[in-house]
Amino acid sequence: MNRKLLPLLMTAGVLVALFVAASCMYPGFGSARVIANLFSDNAVLGIVAIGMTFVILSGGIDLSVGSVVACTTVVIATLVGQHHWHPLAAIGVALVLGTGFGWLQGGLIQRYELPAFLVTLGGMFLARGLAFVVNMESVGIRHGFYTAAQEFSLPLGGKAALSSAAMLFLALFVLGLIVAHLTVFGRNIYALGGSADSARLMGLPVARTRPAVYAVSGFCSALAGVAATLYTGSGNPAMGVGLELDAIAAVVIGGTLLTGGVGYLAGTLLGVLIFGTIQSALIFDGRLNSWWLRIAIGTLLLAFILLQRFLTRGPARGSAG
Amino acid sequence: MNDPLAKVKGWFTGGGLLWPVLSLAALLAFNLAYQPAFFRVVIQDGHLYGTLVDVLNQGAKVMLLALGMTLVIGTGGVDLSVGSVMAITGALAALLVTTTALPFVAVLALCVLAGAALGAWNGLLVTRLRIQPIIATLILMVVGRGIAMLITDGQIVTFEHPTFVFFGNGHFLGLPFTVTIVALAFAATALLTRRTAIGLFIEAAGDNETASRFCGAPVRLVKVLVYAFSGVCAALAGLIATSNIKAADSSRVGELMELDAIFAVLVGGTALTGGRFTLVGSIVGALLIQTLTTTMYNLGMPPAIAPVPKAVVILLACLLQSPIFRAQLGGIFARRTTAE
């Protein structure tokens, strides 16, 4: 059991080390405000990564998330801005569309035994194109309700405050923890990722679980789109290019095995925060360019994959010897 | 099995070249009907110009990437890093031609070597550390663009080097020079894989890695070589892309190209599960995407919407390769014939 928790502890250690180092190097970094902003600035990535964690736990992958986020923001912005819908109705429609899109992808993967990589690659192109079909340009959202939702924030004392997008992120995280660890659906996902054949032989509803997992990811992507409209106050069909890679990186850095079946949602939260801490530190520094973020993330990704290799090989060797 | 009729039937049901060629023909027929100007080719200053020539020229990068990708997918892997490798080699080439007096051949050789080294790194991650190919190459995909940015220091490096500009924009034998590059690369790849044992080893590695290793096939070496080859193809494509715009734009060069390349290979009839590959199919697949893109542009469709038809073709190609879907299709036909 300890062995499974080890990657999580390592990730937490890396996060603390990074944060302490950045706090020592840059005055003003180690404050509650920066921590609160980590959640606000990375709400979109975080929400997408939560959905991605479920998919990867089930042994799959979802490349369509970034495009679905973009599509959602444009749908909401167009419905509210040009068709004068109430934002809540627009958000409801967007969430249903995102969930349905994910479910369809999962259905294709399950029904025709297609590689998840390819189906979601098609989904990525489709959603991106559809986003541009809905609206070619970035649209601002001007609505009393939206302005209120954007300005609403939870003061944490001092200058720190949690934005509405950050609250959405944290609420989804808690919900995700409950689903993953306390429900039958959550256990089924772990079983499916551990071994689809064994899960089927045990009588678990594999044919229903897999599409549902992709539906969860689609829902999370749509919700991330909502968070993005709250964060930027607009919908943009070009948003979120490459977001799927950042999300996968955050999940892997969080200690979830890419082969499925092993991992924790808490690790994903830590992975997202690591991503955010590096990004904030680069902004605080000002001299280093944003491409260092990519290099740092890639290096961490490699390090954690190597760690996983080491850990997963360990027990096998132990039982053989 | 020697029955010639069975052989012909095999072409139709075996998932070979038939579907991609049929799709390409259908697309060309559509153009013939709706915009005959698509086929107009004029000769100016001894060079051919026209939409068809544009398709060949614009499709050169994806065709090159698809060659490398075909072999990688043949071993059961995938290479997501080609776009980033294009950015790195493009940046390297631009830096070398602007800051050094090296002849272009030397620059080309260095860039090809760099591509091979980057590919070999992917191959080592896959074979030595046994990381899944998607993830192993994802690392370079994420880091690669950062490295390209480091090389150019985040700037867009422009150049006026005549030979380098010729590499992506020149004409040779009346056709764009890029066509010659693709033809040479294709001939070399086809010779290496079909006239030597390498092709057999690649298919063996993709079909059943363990069994191949027990048979004494150098599976690991072949895999490293295949990823290195994909890196070389990406390097050539990167040089063409950089030469086209006479500048190294590290953040944009080769963006989403890896997906186009995978798409070309898949549509061409090479299954993602590995064990069997067709180089001609991948070239046809690459031409199919490029013709699709060019057709849509000519019809006045905004470039941003171009992914939609692409996605539809990907999903259809996926479904056509699924045994279950084929069985269902077969079931429909069987029912019809029995009803008759």
XYZ file of C-alpha atoms in Angstrom:
661
model
C 0.000 0.000 0.000
C 2.844 2.323 0.870
C 4.355 1.624 -2.490
C 1.307 3.024 -4.252
C 1.428 6.173 -2.146
C 5.109 6.757 -2.813
C 4.669 8.598 -6.168
C 2.081 10.821 -4.495
C 4.523 11.671 -1.695
C 7.260 12.354 -4.250
C 4.966 14.713 -6.162
C 4.018 16.506 -2.950
C 7.721 16.762 -2.091
C 8.533 18.260 -5.501
C 5.686 20.762 -5.158
C 6.794 21.885 -1.688
C 10.438 22.088 -2.780
C 9.552 24.134 -5.853
C 7.337 26.470 -3.873
C 9.870 26.989 -1.084
C 12.662 27.564 -3.611
C 10.567 30.093 -5.521
C 9.586 31.819 -2.262
C 13.242 32.170 -1.299
C 14.242 33.478 -4.725
C 11.423 35.927 -5.380
C 10.160 38.287 -2.658
C 6.407 38.145 -2.287
C 6.070 34.686 -3.864
C 5.384 32.830 -0.635
C 2.053 34.452 0.117
C -1.526 33.301 0.458
C -2.394 35.463 -2.521
C -0.039 33.624 -4.867
C -1.395 30.292 -3.626
C -4.989 31.412 -4.192
C -4.043 32.638 -7.660
C -2.504 29.231 -8.445
C -6.022 27.835 -8.213
C -7.597 30.644 -10.243
C -5.020 30.701 -13.024
C -5.001 26.938 -13.436
C -8.698 26.250 -12.955
C -9.223 25.351 -16.632
C -6.218 23.019 -16.745
C -7.180 21.555 -13.367
C -10.760 20.769 -14.327
C -9.654 19.171 -17.603
C -6.978 17.194 -15.753
C -9.566 15.791 -13.327
C -11.541 14.382 -16.264
C -8.318 13.133 -17.848
C -7.417 11.328 -14.615
C -10.583 9.242 -14.845
C -9.881 8.400 -18.493
C -6.258 7.449 -17.821
C -7.280 5.438 -14.737
C -9.581 3.455 -17.022
C -6.630 2.725 -19.304
C -7.576 5.179 -22.068
C -6.633 8.634 -23.232
C -8.650 11.666 -24.360
C -7.025 14.035 -26.831
C -10.195 15.981 -27.562
C -10.332 17.961 -24.307
C -8.664 21.190 -25.475
C -10.949 21.469 -28.497
C -14.039 20.697 -26.433
C -13.065 23.503 -24.027
C -12.762 25.919 -26.959
C -16.047 24.744 -28.469
C -17.848 25.177 -25.133
C -16.610 28.728 -24.597
C -17.751 29.729 -28.084
C -21.144 28.061 -27.723
C -21.770 29.830 -24.411
C -20.521 33.191 -25.672
C -22.579 32.981 -28.871
C -25.768 31.876 -27.116
C -25.460 34.602 -24.490
C -24.044 37.360 -26.675
C -25.895 36.914 -29.969
C -29.008 34.954 -29.102
C -29.592 36.583 -25.706
C -29.999 33.392 -23.764
C -29.719 33.420 -20.011
C -26.172 32.324 -19.127
C -27.389 29.475 -16.922
C -29.373 27.997 -19.816
C -26.383 28.395 -22.141
C -24.103 26.712 -19.590
C -26.597 23.888 -19.197
C -26.715 23.304 -22.956
C -22.916 23.412 -23.189
C -22.502 20.873 -20.374
C -24.978 18.511 -22.002
C -23.258 18.870 -25.390
C -19.808 18.220 -23.890
C -21.018 15.177 -21.982
C -22.773 13.810 -25.056
C -19.686 14.348 -27.195
C -17.539 12.417 -24.727
C -20.100 9.656 -24.439
C -20.219 9.243 -28.235
C -16.435 8.941 -28.383
C -16.469 6.393 -25.580
C -19.256 4.518 -27.348
C -17.211 4.228 -30.543
C -14.163 3.070 -28.575
C -16.150 0.449 -26.684
C -18.491 -0.742 -29.443
C -15.950 -1.068 -32.258
C -12.847 -1.732 -30.131
C -11.113 1.251 -31.707
C -7.959 2.768 -30.204
C -8.932 5.638 -27.871
C -5.998 7.607 -29.212
C -7.457 7.702 -32.732
C -11.102 8.258 -31.903
C -10.316 11.174 -29.614
C -7.870 12.501 -32.204
C -10.799 12.618 -34.620
C -12.875 14.197 -31.858
C -10.167 16.810 -31.373
C -10.292 17.856 -35.044
C -14.082 17.735 -35.077
C -14.617 19.869 -31.970
C -12.002 22.389 -33.061
C -13.594 22.761 -36.484
C -17.080 22.988 -34.995
C -15.889 25.736 -32.647
C -14.935 27.772 -35.698
C -18.206 26.881 -37.425
C -20.098 28.330 -34.445
C -18.051 31.493 -34.456
C -14.910 32.471 -36.317
C -13.763 35.020 -33.792
C -13.398 35.586 -30.110
C -16.691 36.851 -28.608
C -16.983 38.850 -25.420
C -19.741 37.978 -22.955
C -21.635 40.954 -21.596
C -24.397 39.970 -19.246
C -25.265 41.128 -15.738
C -25.234 37.573 -14.415
C -21.830 36.826 -15.930
C -20.244 40.006 -14.604
C -21.585 39.185 -11.166
C -20.278 35.589 -11.405
C -16.891 36.848 -12.569
C -16.581 39.381 -9.771
C -17.814 36.987 -7.126
C -14.931 35.780 -5.023
C -14.384 34.244 -1.652
C -12.065 36.414 0.489
C -9.497 34.347 2.360
C -8.108 37.170 4.471
C -5.447 39.650 3.473
C -5.248 40.159 -0.270
C -5.992 36.528 -1.048
C -9.302 35.571 -2.616
C -10.645 32.547 -4.446
C -12.202 33.439 -7.801
C -15.371 31.772 -9.043
C -13.346 29.660 -11.527
C -11.125 28.441 -8.676
C -14.176 27.532 -6.607
C -15.550 25.551 -9.549
C -12.203 23.706 -9.740
C -12.140 22.878 -6.042
C -15.801 21.849 -5.975
C -15.236 19.489 -8.907
C -12.141 18.122 -7.200
C -14.123 17.204 -4.087
C -16.861 15.683 -6.231
C -14.216 13.767 -8.190
C -12.692 12.391 -4.974
C -16.106 11.126 -3.891
C -16.811 9.519 -7.279
C -13.370 7.915 -7.560
C -13.071 6.523 -4.058
C -16.575 6.129 -2.641
C -18.797 4.985 -5.504
C -19.287 1.748 -7.435
C -18.585 3.642 -10.666
C -15.209 4.706 -9.285
C -14.280 1.141 -8.335
C -15.364 -0.044 -11.774
C -13.035 2.484 -13.417
C -10.073 1.247 -11.380
C -10.983 -2.356 -12.226
C -11.368 -1.561 -15.923
C -7.965 0.127 -15.997
C -6.339 -2.698 -14.055
C -7.500 -5.301 -16.528
C -10.505 -4.953 -18.815
C -10.719 -8.724 -19.299
C -10.685 -9.488 -15.580
C -13.274 -6.774 -15.011
C -15.528 -8.364 -17.611
C -15.041 -11.831 -16.129
C -15.915 -10.485 -12.689
C -19.200 -9.357 -14.170
C -18.512 -5.639 -13.994
C -20.443 -3.557 -16.533
C -17.469 -2.760 -18.797
C -19.680 -1.932 -21.784
C -21.381 0.807 -19.766
C -18.408 2.017 -17.751
C -16.076 2.899 -20.622
C -18.447 5.248 -22.494
C -19.355 6.772 -19.127
C -15.695 7.517 -18.395
C -15.364 9.476 -21.630
C -18.652 11.201 -20.864
C -17.149 12.286 -17.529
C -14.135 13.664 -19.394
C -16.429 15.456 -21.862
C -18.394 16.931 -18.953
C -15.187 18.094 -17.268
C -13.984 19.677 -20.521
C -17.275 21.520 -20.902
C -17.071 22.652 -17.275
C -13.513 23.806 -17.930
C -14.960 25.803 -20.815
C -17.371 27.428 -18.361
C -14.449 28.219 -16.048
C -12.587 29.681 -19.023
C -15.478 32.013 -19.870
C -15.563 33.095 -16.215
C -11.799 33.652 -16.215
C -11.508 35.518 -19.526
C -15.041 36.870 -19.937
C -15.124 35.691 -23.524
C -15.382 32.684 -25.806
C -12.541 31.914 -28.191
C -12.533 29.128 -30.797
C -8.712 29.080 -30.805
C -8.465 28.506 -27.045
C -6.847 25.496 -25.419
C -4.573 24.281 -28.234
C -2.216 21.779 -26.601
C -4.239 21.771 -23.377
C -4.634 17.978 -23.648
C -0.860 17.553 -23.427
C -0.590 19.772 -20.352
C -3.425 17.820 -18.757
C -1.791 14.445 -19.517
C 1.505 15.791 -18.150
C -0.194 16.973 -14.945
C -1.865 13.584 -14.473
C 1.384 11.666 -15.022
C 3.377 13.981 -12.771
C 0.632 13.352 -10.213
C 1.672 9.702 -10.127
C -1.129 8.099 -12.135
C 0.098 5.153 -14.191
C -0.542 5.568 -17.914
C -1.317 1.881 -18.207
C -4.386 2.496 -16.056
C -5.713 1.178 -12.783
C -3.281 2.949 -10.470
C -3.354 6.550 -9.360
C -5.015 9.186 -7.250
C -7.011 12.291 -8.082
C -5.114 14.063 -5.303
C -1.935 13.498 -7.289
C -3.455 15.254 -10.270
C -4.229 18.280 -8.090
C -0.577 18.319 -7.017
C 0.542 17.942 -10.648
C -1.563 20.911 -11.702
C -0.184 22.976 -8.822
C 3.390 22.065 -9.835
C 2.579 23.255 -13.346
C 1.147 26.479 -11.919
C 4.050 27.054 -9.534
C 6.619 26.808 -12.338
C 4.545 29.152 -14.476
C 4.153 31.701 -11.659
C 7.853 31.512 -10.823
C 8.722 32.232 -14.463
C 6.401 35.242 -14.429
C 7.901 36.478 -11.129
C 11.379 36.112 -12.556
C 10.612 38.016 -15.737
C 13.999 37.227 -17.274
C 13.214 33.643 -18.206
C 10.928 33.030 -21.119
C 7.796 30.971 -21.179
C 9.437 28.218 -23.234
C 11.331 27.206 -20.108
C 7.964 26.069 -18.777
C 7.740 23.493 -21.590
C 11.272 22.279 -20.947
C 10.698 22.055 -17.193
C 7.408 20.194 -17.650
C 8.969 17.791 -20.145
C 11.857 17.071 -17.805
C 9.525 16.479 -14.860
C 7.409 14.236 -17.066
C 10.439 12.132 -17.940
C 11.574 12.007 -14.321
C 8.188 10.820 -13.099
C 7.813 8.230 -15.850
C 11.234 6.849 -14.930
C 10.166 6.790 -11.281
C 7.002 4.894 -12.236
C 9.048 2.370 -14.216
C 11.272 1.830 -11.239
C 8.329 1.417 -8.871
C 6.253 -0.876 -11.065
C 9.191 -3.094 -11.802
C 10.066 -3.330 -8.128
C 7.174 -5.461 -6.820
C 7.316 -7.856 -9.792
C 10.955 -8.586 -9.141
C 10.220 -9.020 -5.433
C 7.529 -11.617 -5.987
C 9.648 -13.500 -8.511
C 12.635 -13.660 -6.195
C -4.948 -19.168 -52.480
C -3.428 -19.050 -55.954
C -6.814 -18.340 -57.461
C -6.443 -14.978 -59.211
C -10.050 -14.093 -58.406
C -9.400 -14.590 -54.687
C -6.417 -12.317 -55.016
C -8.526 -9.539 -56.522
C -11.131 -10.076 -53.818
C -8.347 -9.759 -51.258
C -7.538 -6.274 -52.509
C -11.094 -5.220 -51.754
C -11.525 -6.778 -48.332
C -7.937 -6.838 -47.113
C -7.867 -3.157 -46.228
C -5.102 -2.513 -48.727
C -4.763 0.328 -51.160
C -8.263 0.187 -52.536
C -10.060 2.471 -50.092
C -7.530 5.324 -50.067
C -7.190 5.227 -53.868
C -10.969 5.153 -54.295
C -11.371 8.097 -51.897
C -8.725 10.091 -53.720
C -10.329 9.303 -57.064
C -13.749 10.324 -55.738
C -12.325 13.617 -54.488
C -10.654 14.292 -57.838
C -13.877 13.405 -59.671
C -15.739 15.851 -57.457
C -13.261 18.550 -58.411
C -13.527 17.635 -62.081
C -17.287 18.129 -61.895
C -17.445 21.266 -59.769
C -14.245 23.147 -60.481
C -12.453 21.979 -63.629
C -9.859 24.721 -63.056
C -8.463 22.364 -60.420
C -6.846 20.354 -63.213
C -5.454 23.267 -65.205
C -1.668 23.078 -65.414
C 0.301 25.778 -67.199
C 3.960 25.945 -68.118
C 5.704 29.161 -67.244
C 9.468 29.708 -67.468
C 9.812 25.966 -67.945
C 8.049 25.228 -64.651
C 4.681 23.620 -64.194
C 2.092 25.590 -62.277
C -1.416 24.639 -61.251
C -3.504 23.352 -58.388
C -2.348 19.759 -58.892
C 1.279 20.858 -58.687
C 0.402 22.836 -55.545
C -1.063 19.707 -53.991
C 2.211 17.853 -54.605
C 4.274 20.771 -53.323
C 2.164 21.509 -50.243
C 1.771 17.822 -49.489
C 5.528 17.167 -49.568
C 5.993 17.737 -45.823
C 3.203 15.394 -44.778
C 4.386 12.792 -47.327
C 7.896 12.881 -45.840
C 6.596 12.654 -42.271
C 4.234 9.853 -43.321
C 7.160 7.777 -44.660
C 8.860 7.778 -41.249
C 5.569 7.439 -39.406
C 4.598 4.393 -41.500
C 7.655 2.482 -40.343
C 7.162 3.554 -36.718
C 3.514 2.510 -36.799
C 4.598 -0.705 -38.551
C 6.490 -1.637 -35.384
C 3.359 -0.961 -33.346
C 4.540 2.431 -32.129
C 3.693 6.030 -32.885
C 5.799 9.201 -33.066
C 4.155 12.348 -31.723
C 7.361 14.344 -31.709
C 7.782 14.941 -35.455
C 6.282 18.444 -35.330
C 8.693 19.470 -32.592
C 11.622 17.853 -34.405
C 10.656 19.935 -37.446
C 10.779 23.067 -35.288
C 14.163 22.131 -33.800
C 15.836 21.298 -37.119
C 14.295 24.337 -38.806
C 15.629 26.567 -36.049
C 19.032 24.872 -36.208
C 19.246 25.303 -39.993
C 18.227 28.962 -39.848
C 20.787 29.598 -37.123
C 23.559 27.811 -39.060
C 22.943 29.599 -42.364
C 22.738 33.023 -40.712
C 25.636 32.785 -38.269
C 28.129 30.453 -39.975
C 29.625 30.191 -43.459
C 28.997 26.442 -43.692
C 27.944 25.186 -47.145
C 24.296 24.174 -47.303
C 25.186 20.499 -47.713
C 26.912 20.607 -44.334
C 23.918 22.349 -42.779
C 21.633 19.730 -44.285
C 23.823 16.920 -42.990
C 23.934 18.428 -39.489
C 20.169 18.853 -39.396
C 19.564 15.308 -40.624
C 21.977 14.053 -37.960
C 20.160 16.090 -35.322
C 16.850 14.616 -36.474
C 18.295 11.100 -36.327
C 19.673 11.722 -32.825
C 16.337 13.060 -31.563
C 14.541 10.085 -33.096
C 17.051 7.657 -31.614
C 16.382 9.213 -28.202
C 12.685 8.359 -28.657
C 13.682 4.865 -29.747
C 15.867 4.363 -26.683
C 13.065 5.500 -24.365
C 10.752 3.001 -26.053
C 13.144 0.035 -26.173
C 15.440 0.423 -23.169
C 13.032 1.975 -20.672
C 9.973 0.324 -22.216
C 7.880 3.491 -22.064
C 4.721 3.430 -24.198
C 5.536 5.098 -27.551
C 2.769 7.705 -27.178
C 4.231 8.907 -23.904
C 7.904 8.532 -24.827
C 7.458 10.729 -27.875
C 5.109 13.056 -25.993
C 8.087 14.100 -23.873
C 10.035 15.289 -26.904
C 6.881 16.854 -28.305
C 6.481 18.966 -25.167
C 10.160 19.794 -24.714
C 11.035 20.096 -28.418
C 9.324 23.390 -29.033
C 11.039 24.812 -25.972
C 14.407 23.655 -27.325
C 13.644 25.211 -30.728
C 12.795 28.469 -28.954
C 16.083 28.275 -27.063
C 18.018 27.828 -30.327
C 16.456 30.915 -31.882
C 16.288 32.721 -28.522
C 12.548 33.119 -28.990
C 13.018 35.220 -32.121
C 11.862 34.482 -35.653
C 15.137 34.084 -37.547
C 14.876 35.181 -41.178
C 17.442 34.363 -43.870
C 18.143 34.917 -47.550
C 20.472 31.972 -48.175
C 19.882 31.085 -51.870
C 20.504 27.307 -51.646
C 18.380 26.971 -48.521
C 15.583 28.968 -50.148
C 15.856 26.714 -53.228
C 15.465 23.634 -51.005
C 11.822 24.434 -50.327
C 10.894 26.797 -53.150
C 13.051 25.851 -56.146
C 12.080 23.938 -59.264
C 13.748 20.856 -60.680
C 12.741 19.066 -63.897
C 9.799 21.449 -64.202
C 8.361 20.388 -60.857
C 8.875 21.909 -57.419
C 12.126 20.612 -55.905
C 10.209 19.291 -52.895
C 8.687 16.642 -55.193
C 12.199 15.410 -55.990
C 13.019 15.231 -52.272
C 9.910 13.168 -51.580
C 10.585 10.909 -54.587
C 14.155 10.243 -53.453
C 13.097 9.628 -49.861
C 10.328 7.299 -50.990
C 12.627 5.342 -53.307
C 15.246 4.969 -50.582
C 12.672 3.861 -48.000
C 11.004 1.416 -50.367
C 14.351 -0.109 -51.382
C 15.529 -0.419 -47.784
C 12.356 -1.985 -46.504
C 11.388 -4.195 -49.446
C 14.773 -5.264 -50.840
C 16.462 -5.914 -47.509
C 15.366 -7.804 -44.410
C 14.635 -4.563 -42.541
C 11.017 -4.474 -43.713
C 10.502 -8.017 -42.480
C 12.049 -7.168 -39.110
C 9.810 -4.098 -38.773
C 6.677 -6.120 -39.464
C 7.886 -8.895 -37.174
C 8.512 -6.423 -34.357
C 5.041 -4.967 -34.788
C 3.323 -8.304 -35.100
C 4.712 -10.116 -32.106
C 7.678 -8.565 -30.375
C 8.405 -11.423 -28.013
C 8.211 -14.107 -30.675
C 10.449 -12.045 -32.986
C 13.043 -11.647 -30.265
C 13.040 -15.389 -29.651
C 13.489 -15.912 -33.389
C 16.619 -13.820 -33.189
C 15.284 -10.704 -34.925
C 17.101 -7.587 -33.673
C 13.833 -6.032 -32.463
C 15.313 -3.335 -30.250
C 17.843 -2.193 -32.827
C 15.170 -2.089 -35.533
C 12.893 -0.004 -33.319
C 15.634 2.515 -32.517
C 16.489 2.737 -36.232
C 12.861 3.254 -37.164
C 12.411 6.127 -34.701
C 15.702 7.618 -35.890
C 14.453 7.365 -39.466
C 11.248 9.143 -38.484
C 13.452 11.877 -36.988
C 15.366 12.163 -40.283
C 12.103 12.510 -42.232
C 10.956 15.155 -39.760
C 14.260 16.998 -40.191
C 13.801 17.123 -43.971
C 10.191 18.276 -43.568
C 11.343 20.901 -41.065
C 13.910 22.252 -43.513
C 11.266 22.457 -46.255
C 8.802 24.227 -43.953
C 11.480 26.678 -42.813
C 12.665 27.273 -46.355
C 9.083 27.891 -47.543
C 8.651 30.951 -45.349
C 12.375 31.883 -45.380
C 12.257 32.033 -41.596
C 12.419 29.779 -38.553
C 9.187 30.293 -36.653
C 9.740 27.873 -33.777
C 6.319 28.198 -32.233
C 4.361 27.445 -35.388
C 6.457 25.269 -37.725
C 5.076 21.747 -37.832
C 2.195 22.521 -35.483
C -0.268 19.584 -35.510
C 1.762 18.034 -38.352
C 2.193 14.838 -36.329
C -1.544 14.367 -36.435
C -1.693 14.884 -40.199
C 1.095 12.335 -40.629
C -0.612 9.734 -38.429
C -3.812 10.430 -40.304
C -2.112 9.887 -43.684
C -0.640 6.572 -42.545
C -3.908 5.380 -41.070
C -6.028 6.387 -44.055
C -3.428 4.715 -46.271
C -4.332 1.374 -44.756
C -1.576 0.774 -42.191
C -3.221 -0.361 -38.970
C -2.192 1.311 -35.734
C -1.667 -2.093 -34.169
C 1.441 -2.629 -36.290
C 2.754 -5.721 -37.995
C 1.975 -4.616 -41.529
C 2.639 -1.414 -43.410
C 2.243 0.078 -46.852
C 4.439 2.971 -47.956
C 2.452 3.652 -51.133
C -0.742 3.738 -49.084
C 0.710 6.391 -46.780
C 1.755 8.536 -49.747
C -1.766 8.210 -51.163
C -3.134 9.047 -47.711
C -0.978 12.173 -47.517
C -2.096 13.227 -50.998
C -5.682 12.593 -49.952
C -5.439 14.988 -46.996
C -3.697 17.622 -49.070
C -6.249 17.335 -51.890
C -9.035 17.561 -49.305
C -7.482 20.689 -47.791
C -6.807 22.327 -51.160
C -10.312 21.504 -52.423
C -11.850 23.127 -49.367
C -9.725 26.237 -49.759
C -10.715 26.462 -53.421
C -14.362 26.172 -52.459
C -13.848 29.197 -50.226
C -14.166 27.329 -46.945
C -12.302 29.144 -44.160
C -9.087 27.266 -43.190
C -10.236 27.145 -39.571
C -13.126 24.830 -40.465
C -10.852 22.430 -42.379
C -10.530 20.049 -39.389
C -14.195 18.982 -39.628
C -13.994 16.953 -42.867
C -10.591 15.674 -41.730
C -12.164 14.367 -38.530
C -14.941 12.665 -40.477
C -12.401 10.909 -42.721
C -10.348 9.802 -39.687
C -13.371 8.324 -37.958
C -14.495 6.582 -41.156
C -11.000 5.167 -41.707
C -10.993 3.954 -38.087
C -14.348 2.285 -38.489
C -13.358 0.635 -41.776
C -10.373 -0.911 -40.010
C -12.443 -2.245 -37.134
C -13.155 -5.963 -37.587
C -16.463 -5.586 -35.742
C -17.631 -2.796 -38.035
C -16.584 -4.851 -41.069
C -18.482 -7.832 -39.746
C -21.552 -5.617 -39.375
C -21.108 -4.301 -42.910
C -20.662 -7.862 -44.123
C -23.779 -8.822 -42.213
C -25.809 -6.209 -44.076
C -24.569 -7.495 -47.428
C -25.157 -11.121 -46.446
C -28.723 -10.363 -45.421
C -29.374 -8.645 -48.717
C -28.057 -11.523 -50.778
C -30.078 -14.077 -48.825
C -33.167 -11.904 -49.229
C -32.705 -12.022 -52.953
